[in-house]
Amino acid sequence: MRYTGIPLPENTIHNDTLISTIILISVVILLLIKQRQSLFTSLLSNLYSNNSFLTGKITFADQLQQYTLLAVSLLGTSLFIAYTLHTFYWQSIAYLFALLVTYMGLKIIAMQAYLKLFFGHNIQEFTYKYVTLTILLGINCFLVFILLKYAPLIPVHFLYGYVLLIALTYMLSVFYILFRHFFYRISLIFHLILYLCTLEMLPILVVLKWAL
């Protein structure tokens, strides 16, 4: 009888594909952050100030790398959400990824149009800060997903509590930066209400309508 090797579990291919995906996402994130290390360092050091972190004109290559990193972090977030909702299938992950990309795309476009219409300054810098904060949130969700999947000894409630804390910090940071750059006068309260309706609620409603 010819030896055919050690029998493998039925879901080995699925696990191998998942591990390969995790490695690929990790490598892409590390490479892009390494390539943009100086910009990230300057951005993070001036994240909560009005100081300019841009030392030159943003090129198309810079924007491509930034949004590629955003897409990869959203993929990591999709893995985390699918695992949390117990719908951990590739179709579900792809569907969640499409929803997140659509939501972020609509929000960034609407945000830039809104800021250009009412303020006309600091648009590029705020967009970079917003996208960077979203990338950091996605990377943290991706890391927590890995721990949930492959580190069963870590308490689940601790990991979800960490994600909740990171998400809360993300939201507060976005609003703080908005107030520092734009809504720093009480007379701009109408613009703030308009922002909340058009840039926070409207993209979510559009995505929910498409999803349902």
Coordinates of C-alpha atoms in Angstrom, one line a residue:
M1 CA 0.0 0.0 0.0
R2 CA 1.4 3.4 -1.0
Y3 CA 1.9 5.9 1.8
T4 CA -0.2 9.0 1.2
G5 CA 0.8 11.0 4.3
I6 CA -0.9 11.9 7.6
P7 CA -4.7 12.5 7.3
L8 CA -5.5 16.2 7.7
P9 CA -8.6 17.7 9.3
E10 CA -11.4 18.6 7.0
N11 CA -11.1 22.4 7.6
T12 CA -7.3 22.5 7.2
I13 CA -7.5 24.3 3.9
H14 CA -9.8 26.9 5.4
N15 CA -7.3 27.4 8.3
D16 CA -4.4 27.6 5.9
T17 CA -6.1 30.2 3.8
L18 CA -7.0 32.2 6.9
I19 CA -3.4 32.1 8.2
S20 CA -2.1 33.2 4.8
T21 CA -4.6 36.1 4.8
I22 CA -3.5 37.2 8.2
I23 CA 0.2 37.0 7.3
L24 CA -0.5 38.9 4.1
I25 CA -2.4 41.7 5.9
S26 CA 0.3 42.0 8.5
V27 CA 3.1 42.2 5.9
V28 CA 1.3 44.9 3.9
I29 CA 0.6 47.0 7.0
L30 CA 4.2 46.8 8.2
L31 CA 5.6 47.6 4.7
L32 CA 3.3 50.6 4.2
I33 CA 3.9 52.0 7.7
K34 CA 7.7 51.5 7.2
Q35 CA 7.6 53.3 3.9
R36 CA 5.6 56.2 5.3
Q37 CA 7.4 56.2 8.7
S38 CA 8.5 59.8 8.7
L39 CA 5.0 61.1 7.6
F40 CA 3.3 59.0 10.3
T41 CA 5.7 60.1 13.0
S42 CA 5.1 63.8 12.1
L43 CA 1.4 63.2 11.9
L44 CA 1.1 61.4 15.2
S45 CA 3.2 64.0 17.0
N46 CA 0.9 66.8 15.7
L47 CA -2.4 64.8 15.8
Y48 CA -4.1 66.9 18.4
S49 CA -2.5 70.3 17.5
N50 CA -3.1 72.8 14.8
N51 CA 0.5 72.6 13.7
S52 CA 1.1 71.5 10.1
F53 CA 2.6 68.0 9.8
L54 CA 2.9 68.3 6.0
T55 CA 6.3 69.3 4.8
G56 CA 5.6 69.2 1.1
K57 CA 2.9 68.6 -1.5
I58 CA 1.0 65.3 -1.1
T59 CA 1.6 63.2 -4.3
F60 CA -0.6 60.7 -5.9
A61 CA 1.7 57.9 -4.7
D62 CA 1.3 59.2 -1.1
Q63 CA -2.5 59.1 -1.3
L64 CA -2.4 55.7 -3.0
Q65 CA -0.4 54.3 -0.1
Q66 CA -2.6 55.9 2.5
Y67 CA -5.8 54.6 1.1
T68 CA -4.3 51.1 0.4
L69 CA -3.4 51.0 4.1
L70 CA -6.9 52.1 4.9
A71 CA -8.4 49.3 2.8
V72 CA -6.1 46.7 4.4
S73 CA -7.1 47.9 7.9
L74 CA -10.8 47.7 6.9
L75 CA -10.2 44.1 5.8
G76 CA -8.8 43.4 9.2
T77 CA -11.9 45.1 10.8
S78 CA -14.1 42.9 8.6
L79 CA -12.4 39.8 10.0
F80 CA -13.0 41.0 13.6
I81 CA -16.7 41.8 13.0
A82 CA -17.4 38.6 11.2
Y83 CA -15.8 36.6 14.0
T84 CA -17.6 38.5 16.6
L85 CA -21.0 38.0 14.9
H86 CA -20.3 34.3 14.4
T87 CA -20.6 34.6 10.6
F88 CA -17.0 33.7 9.9
Y89 CA -17.4 32.8 6.2
W90 CA -15.5 34.3 3.3
Q91 CA -18.8 35.5 1.8
S92 CA -19.7 37.3 5.0
I93 CA -16.2 38.8 5.3
A94 CA -16.3 40.0 1.7
Y95 CA -19.8 41.5 2.3
L96 CA -18.7 43.3 5.4
F97 CA -15.5 44.6 3.7
A98 CA -17.6 46.0 0.8
L99 CA -19.9 47.7 3.4
L100 CA -17.0 49.3 5.3
V101 CA -15.3 50.5 2.1
T102 CA -18.5 52.0 0.8
Y103 CA -19.2 53.7 4.1
M104 CA -15.7 55.1 4.3
G105 CA -15.7 56.2 0.7
L106 CA -19.0 58.0 1.0
K107 CA -17.9 59.6 4.3
I108 CA -14.6 60.9 3.0
I109 CA -16.1 62.3 -0.1
A110 CA -18.9 64.0 1.8
M111 CA -16.5 65.3 4.4
Q112 CA -14.1 66.9 1.9
A113 CA -17.1 68.5 0.1
Y114 CA -18.6 69.8 3.3
L115 CA -15.3 71.3 4.6
K116 CA -14.4 72.8 1.3
L117 CA -17.9 74.4 1.1
F118 CA -18.0 75.9 4.6
F119 CA -14.3 76.3 5.6
G120 CA -11.9 75.9 2.7
H121 CA -8.8 75.3 4.9
N122 CA -7.1 72.5 6.7
I123 CA -9.1 70.0 4.5
Q124 CA -6.1 67.9 3.5
E125 CA -4.6 67.8 6.9
F126 CA -7.8 66.8 8.6
T127 CA -8.5 64.1 6.1
Y128 CA -5.1 62.6 6.7
K129 CA -5.6 62.7 10.4
Y130 CA -9.1 61.1 10.1
V131 CA -7.9 58.4 7.8
T132 CA -4.9 57.7 10.0
L133 CA -7.1 57.4 13.1
T134 CA -9.4 55.0 11.1
I135 CA -6.3 52.9 10.1
L136 CA -5.2 52.7 13.7
L137 CA -8.6 51.6 14.8
G138 CA -8.6 48.9 12.0
I139 CA -5.2 47.6 13.0
N140 CA -6.3 47.3 16.6
C141 CA -9.4 45.4 15.6
F142 CA -7.2 43.1 13.4
L143 CA -4.8 42.4 16.3
V144 CA -7.7 41.6 18.7
F145 CA -9.2 39.3 16.1
I146 CA -5.9 37.4 16.0
L147 CA -5.9 37.1 19.8
L148 CA -9.5 36.0 19.8
K149 CA -8.8 33.3 17.2
Y150 CA -5.5 32.0 18.4
A151 CA -5.0 33.0 22.1
P152 CA -7.9 31.4 24.0
L153 CA -6.2 31.9 27.3
I154 CA -6.8 35.7 27.1
P155 CA -10.2 36.6 28.6
V156 CA -12.7 37.5 25.9
H157 CA -14.3 40.3 27.9
F158 CA -10.9 42.0 28.3
L159 CA -10.3 41.9 24.5
Y160 CA -13.8 43.3 23.7
G161 CA -13.4 45.9 26.4
Y162 CA -10.1 47.0 24.8
V163 CA -11.8 47.3 21.4
L164 CA -14.6 49.4 23.0
L165 CA -12.1 51.6 24.6
I166 CA -10.2 52.1 21.3
A167 CA -13.4 52.8 19.5
L168 CA -14.4 55.4 22.1
T169 CA -11.0 57.0 21.9
Y170 CA -11.3 57.1 18.1
M171 CA -14.6 58.9 18.2
L172 CA -13.5 61.4 20.8
S173 CA -10.3 62.1 18.9
V174 CA -12.1 62.8 15.7
F175 CA -14.5 65.2 17.4
Y176 CA -11.6 66.9 19.2
I177 CA -9.6 67.4 16.0
L178 CA -12.8 68.8 14.3
F179 CA -13.3 71.3 17.1
R180 CA -9.6 72.3 17.1
H181 CA -9.6 72.9 13.3
F182 CA -13.2 74.1 12.5
F183 CA -15.9 74.3 15.2
Y184 CA -13.9 76.4 17.7
R185 CA -16.5 79.2 17.9
I186 CA -20.0 79.0 19.4
S187 CA -21.4 80.7 16.3
L188 CA -20.6 77.5 14.3
I189 CA -23.0 75.3 16.2
F190 CA -25.3 75.2 13.1
H191 CA -22.4 73.9 11.1
L192 CA -21.7 71.2 13.7
I193 CA -25.4 70.1 13.6
L194 CA -25.2 70.0 9.8
Y195 CA -22.0 68.0 10.0
L196 CA -23.5 65.4 12.4
C197 CA -26.5 65.0 10.1
T198 CA -24.7 64.8 6.8
L199 CA -21.4 63.2 7.6
E200 CA -22.2 60.9 10.5
M201 CA -25.8 59.8 10.0
L202 CA -26.3 60.0 6.2
P203 CA -23.5 57.6 5.2
I204 CA -24.7 55.1 7.8
L205 CA -28.3 55.3 6.5
V206 CA -27.1 54.9 2.9
V207 CA -25.0 51.8 3.7
L208 CA -27.9 50.3 5.9
K209 CA -30.4 50.9 3.1
W210 CA -28.0 49.2 0.6
A211 CA -27.3 46.3 3.1
L212 CA -30.9 45.7 3.8

